[in-house]
């Protein structure tokens, strides 16, 4: 089976925006301003730091994407509809997709029973849909902490795709006990990798990866992951803006929403085994033409 992106495009690019919040009294275990406090001391700086995304960062990212006219998917903690309702409304007004991302960022499915997972998924989706009046079709588990049951529970909840895929780099169909769901891979390098080092690395990595895909692969997917509380700060948004402008100059790129990538995977029947055809159109014939000793060595 020969796979191809729509309209003859060679590379797909998908912008992922993580709009996250934490439960009452909690904050991320990281921040640039983290101080060396004594055990048991409340870290007010980290708590305040984590709210930057909803107070400022989300607005800067929306404005940048509006200006560049690039589609995006916002993975949104359902609690954001309570804490930052005007921001969630603007995401929808600007035409971007909303996807489920649990109720809060510290509510991890990996710590839950199957029943608790199902309830959390249902609650998160219901909150986003009732607030936005938009159908939610996809999901990303916080910190990619999914379980073997998660994909099936997402199907039961009426979702059609998930980013909980760590073993593929193009969208695939995933079979679950409750039906088929599309898996849309995420990235191994997001903005939180560069906050403490050089924000310029974000531009260098994504431009370098895009150029590699253009030069060497029959079809490729580049997923850019940006967190509102990280990438919504000027020193990182600047690099993201620049790399999106660079990629946008290519005539061979398809800026795709995650839902579009999922629909492509479901319609094409792509699975993890079909992608070898990107590199070897006739893999069996290639292996037969190689002496057995060499074939073993390569394996």
mmCIF file of C-alpha atoms in Angstrom:
data_model
loop_
_atom_site.group_PDB
_atom_site.id
_atom_site.type_symbol
_atom_site.label_atom_id
_atom_site.label_comp_id
_atom_site.label_asym_id
_atom_site.label_seq_id
_atom_site.Cartn_x
_atom_site.Cartn_y
_atom_site.Cartn_z
ATOM 1 C CA UNK A 1 0.000 0.000 0.000
ATOM 2 C CA UNK A 2 1.446 3.341 -1.060
ATOM 3 C CA UNK A 3 0.679 6.070 1.458
ATOM 4 C CA UNK A 4 0.564 9.755 0.577
ATOM 5 C CA UNK A 5 -0.601 13.015 2.085
ATOM 6 C CA UNK A 6 -3.562 14.820 0.499
ATOM 7 C CA UNK A 7 -3.037 17.038 -2.544
ATOM 8 C CA UNK A 8 0.373 15.569 -3.242
ATOM 9 C CA UNK A 9 2.055 17.304 -0.296
ATOM 10 C CA UNK A 10 5.286 15.739 0.901
ATOM 11 C CA UNK A 11 5.336 16.860 4.522
ATOM 12 C CA UNK A 12 2.636 17.457 7.103
ATOM 13 C CA UNK A 13 3.182 19.918 9.942
ATOM 14 C CA UNK A 14 0.916 20.059 12.976
ATOM 15 C CA UNK A 15 1.023 22.706 15.701
ATOM 16 C CA UNK A 16 0.109 21.449 19.170
ATOM 17 C CA UNK A 17 -0.607 23.931 21.959
ATOM 18 C CA UNK A 18 -0.828 22.673 25.542
ATOM 19 C CA UNK A 19 -3.119 24.872 27.665
ATOM 20 C CA UNK A 20 -2.689 23.479 31.156
ATOM 21 C CA UNK A 21 -3.631 24.218 34.733
ATOM 22 C CA UNK A 22 -3.158 22.430 38.041
ATOM 23 C CA UNK A 23 -5.497 21.474 40.852
ATOM 24 C CA UNK A 24 -5.980 23.742 43.861
ATOM 25 C CA UNK A 25 -2.807 24.077 45.914
ATOM 26 C CA UNK A 26 -0.651 22.286 43.331
ATOM 27 C CA UNK A 27 1.908 23.460 40.811
ATOM 28 C CA UNK A 28 4.376 21.865 38.391
ATOM 29 C CA UNK A 29 7.469 20.340 39.956
ATOM 30 C CA UNK A 30 9.614 22.552 37.735
ATOM 31 C CA UNK A 31 9.962 26.236 36.992
ATOM 32 C CA UNK A 32 12.784 28.514 36.010
ATOM 33 C CA UNK A 33 12.215 30.510 39.193
ATOM 34 C CA UNK A 34 12.213 27.483 41.500
ATOM 35 C CA UNK A 35 13.969 28.452 44.713
ATOM 36 C CA UNK A 36 15.870 26.206 47.075
ATOM 37 C CA UNK A 37 13.285 26.163 49.823
ATOM 38 C CA UNK A 38 13.316 24.081 52.956
ATOM 39 C CA UNK A 39 11.174 20.908 52.792
ATOM 40 C CA UNK A 40 7.545 21.612 53.544
ATOM 41 C CA UNK A 41 7.705 25.264 52.500
ATOM 42 C CA UNK A 42 5.013 26.400 50.092
ATOM 43 C CA UNK A 43 6.589 27.423 46.776
ATOM 44 C CA UNK A 44 4.465 30.429 45.907
ATOM 45 C CA UNK A 45 6.796 31.397 43.064
ATOM 46 C CA UNK A 46 6.188 28.129 41.217
ATOM 47 C CA UNK A 47 2.450 28.386 41.747
ATOM 48 C CA UNK A 48 2.391 31.864 40.271
ATOM 49 C CA UNK A 49 4.759 30.845 37.465
ATOM 50 C CA UNK A 50 2.398 28.069 36.353
ATOM 51 C CA UNK A 51 -0.454 30.561 35.877
ATOM 52 C CA UNK A 52 1.437 32.515 33.212
ATOM 53 C CA UNK A 53 -0.041 30.337 30.492
ATOM 54 C CA UNK A 54 -3.627 31.273 31.265
ATOM 55 C CA UNK A 55 -2.903 34.881 32.150
ATOM 56 C CA UNK A 56 -0.596 35.799 29.280
ATOM 57 C CA UNK A 57 0.915 32.978 27.222
ATOM 58 C CA UNK A 58 -2.262 31.622 25.647
ATOM 59 C CA UNK A 59 -3.154 35.076 24.349
ATOM 60 C CA UNK A 60 0.272 35.600 22.755
ATOM 61 C CA UNK A 61 0.155 32.205 21.025
ATOM 62 C CA UNK A 62 -3.385 32.729 19.709
ATOM 63 C CA UNK A 63 -2.389 36.120 18.321
ATOM 64 C CA UNK A 64 0.703 34.694 16.643
ATOM 65 C CA UNK A 65 -1.223 31.836 15.019
ATOM 66 C CA UNK A 66 -3.964 34.236 13.922
ATOM 67 C CA UNK A 67 -1.354 36.473 12.312
ATOM 68 C CA UNK A 68 0.349 33.582 10.503
ATOM 69 C CA UNK A 69 -2.995 31.943 9.655
ATOM 70 C CA UNK A 70 -1.773 28.529 10.754
ATOM 71 C CA UNK A 71 -4.229 25.937 12.152
ATOM 72 C CA UNK A 72 -3.584 24.409 15.558
ATOM 73 C CA UNK A 73 -5.013 22.062 18.146
ATOM 74 C CA UNK A 74 -5.246 23.266 21.770
ATOM 75 C CA UNK A 75 -5.047 20.449 24.308
ATOM 76 C CA UNK A 76 -6.890 22.030 27.185
ATOM 77 C CA UNK A 77 -7.232 21.094 30.834
ATOM 78 C CA UNK A 78 -10.976 21.106 31.472
ATOM 79 C CA UNK A 79 -10.428 23.272 34.537
ATOM 80 C CA UNK A 80 -9.296 26.056 32.210
ATOM 81 C CA UNK A 81 -12.967 26.579 31.379
ATOM 82 C CA UNK A 82 -13.388 27.585 35.041
ATOM 83 C CA UNK A 83 -10.138 29.478 35.586
ATOM 84 C CA UNK A 84 -9.613 31.080 32.174
ATOM 85 C CA UNK A 85 -13.010 31.041 30.432
ATOM 86 C CA UNK A 86 -12.346 34.054 28.183
ATOM 87 C CA UNK A 87 -9.184 32.408 26.844
ATOM 88 C CA UNK A 88 -11.007 29.170 26.004
ATOM 89 C CA UNK A 89 -13.721 31.190 24.260
ATOM 90 C CA UNK A 90 -11.063 32.972 22.184
ATOM 91 C CA UNK A 91 -9.496 29.674 21.134
ATOM 92 C CA UNK A 92 -12.857 28.594 19.741
ATOM 93 C CA UNK A 93 -13.616 32.023 18.250
ATOM 94 C CA UNK A 94 -10.299 31.987 16.386
ATOM 95 C CA UNK A 95 -11.224 28.639 14.870
ATOM 96 C CA UNK A 96 -8.772 26.343 16.622
ATOM 97 C CA UNK A 97 -9.619 22.831 17.772
ATOM 98 C CA UNK A 98 -10.100 21.860 21.410
ATOM 99 C CA UNK A 99 -8.905 18.444 22.554
ATOM 100 C CA UNK A 100 -9.176 16.731 25.934
ATOM 101 C CA UNK A 101 -6.253 16.904 28.355
ATOM 102 C CA UNK A 102 -7.752 15.600 31.616
ATOM 103 C CA UNK A 103 -9.274 17.926 34.222
ATOM 104 C CA UNK A 104 -5.922 19.181 35.507
ATOM 105 C CA UNK A 105 -2.338 18.522 34.546
ATOM 106 C CA UNK A 106 -1.580 16.715 37.796
ATOM 107 C CA UNK A 107 -4.527 14.323 37.359
ATOM 108 C CA UNK A 108 -2.667 11.394 35.783
ATOM 109 C CA UNK A 109 -4.509 8.399 34.341
ATOM 110 C CA UNK A 110 -1.598 6.130 35.227
ATOM 111 C CA UNK A 111 -2.494 6.543 38.908
ATOM 112 C CA UNK A 112 -6.158 5.628 38.423
ATOM 113 C CA UNK A 113 -8.293 2.534 38.245
ATOM 114 C CA UNK A 114 -10.078 1.813 34.963
ATOM 115 C CA UNK A 115 -13.302 3.204 36.435
ATOM 116 C CA UNK A 116 -11.570 6.385 37.565
ATOM 117 C CA UNK A 117 -9.952 6.830 34.160
ATOM 118 C CA UNK A 118 -13.297 6.511 32.412
ATOM 119 C CA UNK A 119 -14.926 9.020 34.755
ATOM 120 C CA UNK A 120 -12.065 11.503 34.312
ATOM 121 C CA UNK A 121 -12.158 11.233 30.532
ATOM 122 C CA UNK A 122 -15.933 11.670 30.443
ATOM 123 C CA UNK A 123 -15.898 14.626 32.825
ATOM 124 C CA UNK A 124 -13.143 16.420 30.912
ATOM 125 C CA UNK A 125 -14.821 15.989 27.531
ATOM 126 C CA UNK A 126 -18.240 17.007 28.843
ATOM 127 C CA UNK A 127 -16.848 20.196 30.386
ATOM 128 C CA UNK A 128 -15.045 21.261 27.209
ATOM 129 C CA UNK A 129 -17.999 20.468 24.958
ATOM 130 C CA UNK A 130 -20.647 22.100 27.099
ATOM 131 C CA UNK A 131 -18.550 25.241 27.514
ATOM 132 C CA UNK A 132 -17.462 25.615 23.900
ATOM 133 C CA UNK A 133 -20.464 24.078 22.103
ATOM 134 C CA UNK A 134 -17.858 22.286 19.978
ATOM 135 C CA UNK A 135 -17.424 18.558 19.459
ATOM 136 C CA UNK A 136 -14.262 17.209 21.085
ATOM 137 C CA UNK A 137 -12.759 14.396 19.023
ATOM 138 C CA UNK A 138 -9.267 13.888 20.446
ATOM 139 C CA UNK A 139 -7.225 13.425 23.608
ATOM 140 C CA UNK A 140 -3.720 13.736 25.051
ATOM 141 C CA UNK A 141 -2.991 12.236 28.454
ATOM 142 C CA UNK A 142 -1.022 14.596 30.743
ATOM 143 C CA UNK A 143 2.716 13.773 30.600
ATOM 144 C CA UNK A 144 1.731 10.934 28.206
ATOM 145 C CA UNK A 145 0.839 8.855 31.281
ATOM 146 C CA UNK A 146 -1.702 6.562 29.630
ATOM 147 C CA UNK A 147 -2.492 2.938 30.470
ATOM 148 C CA UNK A 148 -3.253 -0.135 28.322
ATOM 149 C CA UNK A 149 -6.966 0.614 28.787
ATOM 150 C CA UNK A 150 -6.915 4.323 27.915
ATOM 151 C CA UNK A 151 -7.333 4.067 24.128
ATOM 152 C CA UNK A 152 -10.366 1.819 24.485
ATOM 153 C CA UNK A 153 -11.930 4.141 27.041
ATOM 154 C CA UNK A 154 -11.490 7.037 24.633
ATOM 155 C CA UNK A 155 -13.370 5.076 21.960
ATOM 156 C CA UNK A 156 -16.157 4.380 24.467
ATOM 157 C CA UNK A 157 -16.346 8.118 25.142
ATOM 158 C CA UNK A 158 -16.881 8.800 21.436
ATOM 159 C CA UNK A 159 -13.392 10.092 20.574
ATOM 160 C CA UNK A 160 -11.694 9.231 17.308
ATOM 161 C CA UNK A 161 -8.024 9.957 17.980
ATOM 162 C CA UNK A 162 -5.348 10.184 20.648
ATOM 163 C CA UNK A 163 -1.758 11.425 20.868
ATOM 164 C CA UNK A 164 -0.833 8.675 23.328
ATOM 165 C CA UNK A 165 1.441 7.064 20.739
ATOM 166 C CA UNK A 166 5.116 6.620 21.554
ATOM 167 C CA UNK A 167 6.117 4.025 18.967
ATOM 168 C CA UNK A 168 5.298 5.660 15.605
ATOM 169 C CA UNK A 169 6.095 8.884 13.791
ATOM 170 C CA UNK A 170 3.132 9.013 11.409
ATOM 171 C CA UNK A 171 -0.596 8.607 12.206
ATOM 172 C CA UNK A 172 -1.847 5.030 12.525
ATOM 173 C CA UNK A 173 -5.013 3.043 13.209
ATOM 174 C CA UNK A 174 -5.120 1.411 16.647
ATOM 175 C CA UNK A 175 -7.436 -1.490 17.441
ATOM 176 C CA UNK A 176 -9.018 -1.541 20.914
ATOM 177 C CA UNK A 177 -11.644 -3.818 22.535
ATOM 178 C CA UNK A 178 -14.174 -1.049 21.933
ATOM 179 C CA UNK A 179 -13.300 -0.230 18.325
ATOM 180 C CA UNK A 180 -10.663 1.505 16.225
ATOM 181 C CA UNK A 181 -9.060 4.836 17.125
ATOM 182 C CA UNK A 182 -6.416 6.875 15.312
ATOM 183 C CA UNK A 183 -3.070 7.489 16.959
ATOM 184 C CA UNK A 184 -1.443 10.816 16.051
ATOM 185 C CA UNK A 185 2.152 10.927 17.332
ATOM 186 C CA UNK A 186 3.521 13.816 19.334
ATOM 187 C CA UNK A 187 7.114 15.074 19.469
ATOM 188 C CA UNK A 188 10.134 14.041 21.507
ATOM 189 C CA UNK A 189 11.297 17.659 21.680
ATOM 190 C CA UNK A 190 9.021 20.414 22.958
ATOM 191 C CA UNK A 191 9.528 23.922 24.276
ATOM 192 C CA UNK A 192 10.141 22.799 27.851
ATOM 193 C CA UNK A 193 13.445 21.308 26.662
ATOM 194 C CA UNK A 194 14.956 24.733 25.980
ATOM 195 C CA UNK A 195 13.587 27.040 28.685
ATOM 196 C CA UNK A 196 16.609 26.626 30.952
ATOM 197 C CA UNK A 197 19.145 26.469 28.128
ATOM 198 C CA UNK A 198 18.948 28.386 24.851
ATOM 199 C CA UNK A 199 15.466 29.113 23.461
ATOM 200 C CA UNK A 200 17.175 29.367 20.078
ATOM 201 C CA UNK A 201 17.529 25.586 20.160
ATOM 202 C CA UNK A 202 13.792 25.340 19.471
ATOM 203 C CA UNK A 203 14.229 27.036 16.100
ATOM 204 C CA UNK A 204 17.351 25.059 15.222
ATOM 205 C CA UNK A 205 15.820 21.665 16.063
ATOM 206 C CA UNK A 206 12.535 22.173 14.217
ATOM 207 C CA UNK A 207 14.116 23.782 11.164
ATOM 208 C CA UNK A 208 16.753 21.058 11.018
ATOM 209 C CA UNK A 209 14.152 18.303 11.333
ATOM 210 C CA UNK A 210 11.937 19.844 8.668
ATOM 211 C CA UNK A 211 14.866 20.192 6.261
ATOM 212 C CA UNK A 212 15.857 16.570 6.902
ATOM 213 C CA UNK A 213 12.351 15.313 6.148
ATOM 214 C CA UNK A 214 12.187 17.355 2.942
ATOM 215 C CA UNK A 215 15.526 16.025 1.713
ATOM 216 C CA UNK A 216 15.335 12.394 2.754
ATOM 217 C CA UNK A 217 11.837 11.000 3.287
ATOM 218 C CA UNK A 218 9.017 10.287 0.822
ATOM 219 C CA UNK A 219 6.525 11.670 3.337
ATOM 220 C CA UNK A 220 7.053 13.046 6.799
ATOM 221 C CA UNK A 221 5.283 14.543 9.792
ATOM 222 C CA UNK A 222 6.618 17.304 12.015
ATOM 223 C CA UNK A 223 4.676 17.986 15.212
ATOM 224 C CA UNK A 224 5.522 21.148 17.139
ATOM 225 C CA UNK A 225 4.505 21.103 20.806
ATOM 226 C CA UNK A 226 4.201 24.413 22.644
ATOM 227 C CA UNK A 227 3.036 24.949 26.231
ATOM 228 C CA UNK A 228 1.262 28.202 27.016
ATOM 229 C CA UNK A 229 3.230 28.660 30.249
ATOM 230 C CA UNK A 230 6.538 27.935 28.462
ATOM 231 C CA UNK A 231 6.215 28.818 24.797
ATOM 232 C CA UNK A 232 3.844 31.686 25.466
ATOM 233 C CA UNK A 233 6.793 33.705 26.792
ATOM 234 C CA UNK A 234 8.400 36.097 24.282
ATOM 235 C CA UNK A 235 11.827 34.469 24.308
ATOM 236 C CA UNK A 236 10.311 31.194 23.015
ATOM 237 C CA UNK A 237 7.402 32.557 20.955
ATOM 238 C CA UNK A 238 9.976 34.495 18.928
ATOM 239 C CA UNK A 239 11.680 31.285 17.815
ATOM 240 C CA UNK A 240 8.386 29.541 17.125
ATOM 241 C CA UNK A 241 7.199 32.455 15.005
ATOM 242 C CA UNK A 242 10.414 32.364 13.000
ATOM 243 C CA UNK A 243 10.381 28.617 12.349
ATOM 244 C CA UNK A 244 6.717 28.641 11.309
ATOM 245 C CA UNK A 245 7.465 31.453 8.859
ATOM 246 C CA UNK A 246 10.376 29.418 7.483
ATOM 247 C CA UNK A 247 8.300 26.253 7.069
ATOM 248 C CA UNK A 248 5.446 28.245 5.558
ATOM 249 C CA UNK A 249 7.644 29.219 2.622
ATOM 250 C CA UNK A 250 7.627 25.628 1.385
ATOM 251 C CA UNK A 251 5.103 24.766 -1.322
ATOM 252 C CA UNK A 252 5.259 21.146 -0.283
ATOM 253 C CA UNK A 253 3.865 21.421 3.268
ATOM 254 C CA UNK A 254 0.414 20.607 4.612
ATOM 255 C CA UNK A 255 -0.391 22.434 7.857
ATOM 256 C CA UNK A 256 -2.812 19.939 9.370
ATOM 257 C CA UNK A 257 -4.921 19.834 12.480
ATOM 258 C CA UNK A 258 -4.672 16.665 14.544
ATOM 259 C CA UNK A 259 -8.229 15.734 13.621
ATOM 260 C CA UNK A 260 -7.336 15.915 9.924
ATOM 261 C CA UNK A 261 -4.332 13.656 10.480
ATOM 262 C CA UNK A 262 -6.567 11.224 12.353
ATOM 263 C CA UNK A 263 -9.145 11.175 9.578
ATOM 264 C CA UNK A 264 -6.362 10.513 7.082
ATOM 265 C CA UNK A 265 -5.090 7.540 9.132
ATOM 266 C CA UNK A 266 -8.551 6.024 9.502
ATOM 267 C CA UNK A 267 -9.389 6.463 5.824
ATOM 268 C CA UNK A 268 -6.059 5.170 4.508
ATOM 269 C CA UNK A 269 -5.917 2.156 6.809
ATOM 270 C CA UNK A 270 -2.366 3.025 7.842
ATOM 271 C CA UNK A 271 -0.886 0.894 10.595
ATOM 272 C CA UNK A 272 2.552 0.547 12.114
ATOM 273 C CA UNK A 273 3.545 -2.105 9.572
ATOM 274 C CA UNK A 274 2.577 -0.148 6.474
ATOM 275 C CA UNK A 275 5.227 2.517 6.946
ATOM 276 C CA UNK A 276 8.106 0.361 5.818
ATOM 277 C CA UNK A 277 6.791 1.039 2.317
ATOM 278 C CA UNK A 278 7.964 4.639 2.698
ATOM 279 C CA UNK A 279 11.531 3.420 2.559
ATOM 280 C CA UNK A 280 11.323 0.066 0.772
ATOM 281 C CA UNK A 281 8.498 -0.362 -1.707
ATOM 282 C CA UNK A 282 9.116 -4.117 -1.935
ATOM 283 C CA UNK A 283 10.707 -5.082 1.389
ATOM 284 C CA UNK A 284 10.363 -8.848 0.838
ATOM 285 C CA UNK A 285 12.134 -8.692 -2.530
ATOM 286 C CA UNK A 286 14.906 -6.569 -1.045
ATOM 287 C CA UNK A 287 15.537 -9.072 1.722
ATOM 288 C CA UNK A 288 15.624 -12.001 -0.727
ATOM 289 C CA UNK A 289 18.276 -10.254 -2.806
ATOM 290 C CA UNK A 290 20.600 -9.903 0.189
ATOM 291 C CA UNK A 291 22.791 -12.874 1.215
ATOM 292 C CA UNK A 292 21.493 -14.487 4.383
ATOM 293 C CA UNK A 293 24.577 -13.684 6.440
ATOM 294 C CA UNK A 294 24.338 -9.994 5.567
ATOM 295 C CA UNK A 295 20.620 -9.914 6.196
ATOM 296 C CA UNK A 296 21.203 -11.320 9.691
ATOM 297 C CA UNK A 297 23.944 -8.792 10.350
ATOM 298 C CA UNK A 298 21.672 -5.932 9.350
ATOM 299 C CA UNK A 299 18.859 -7.252 11.531
#
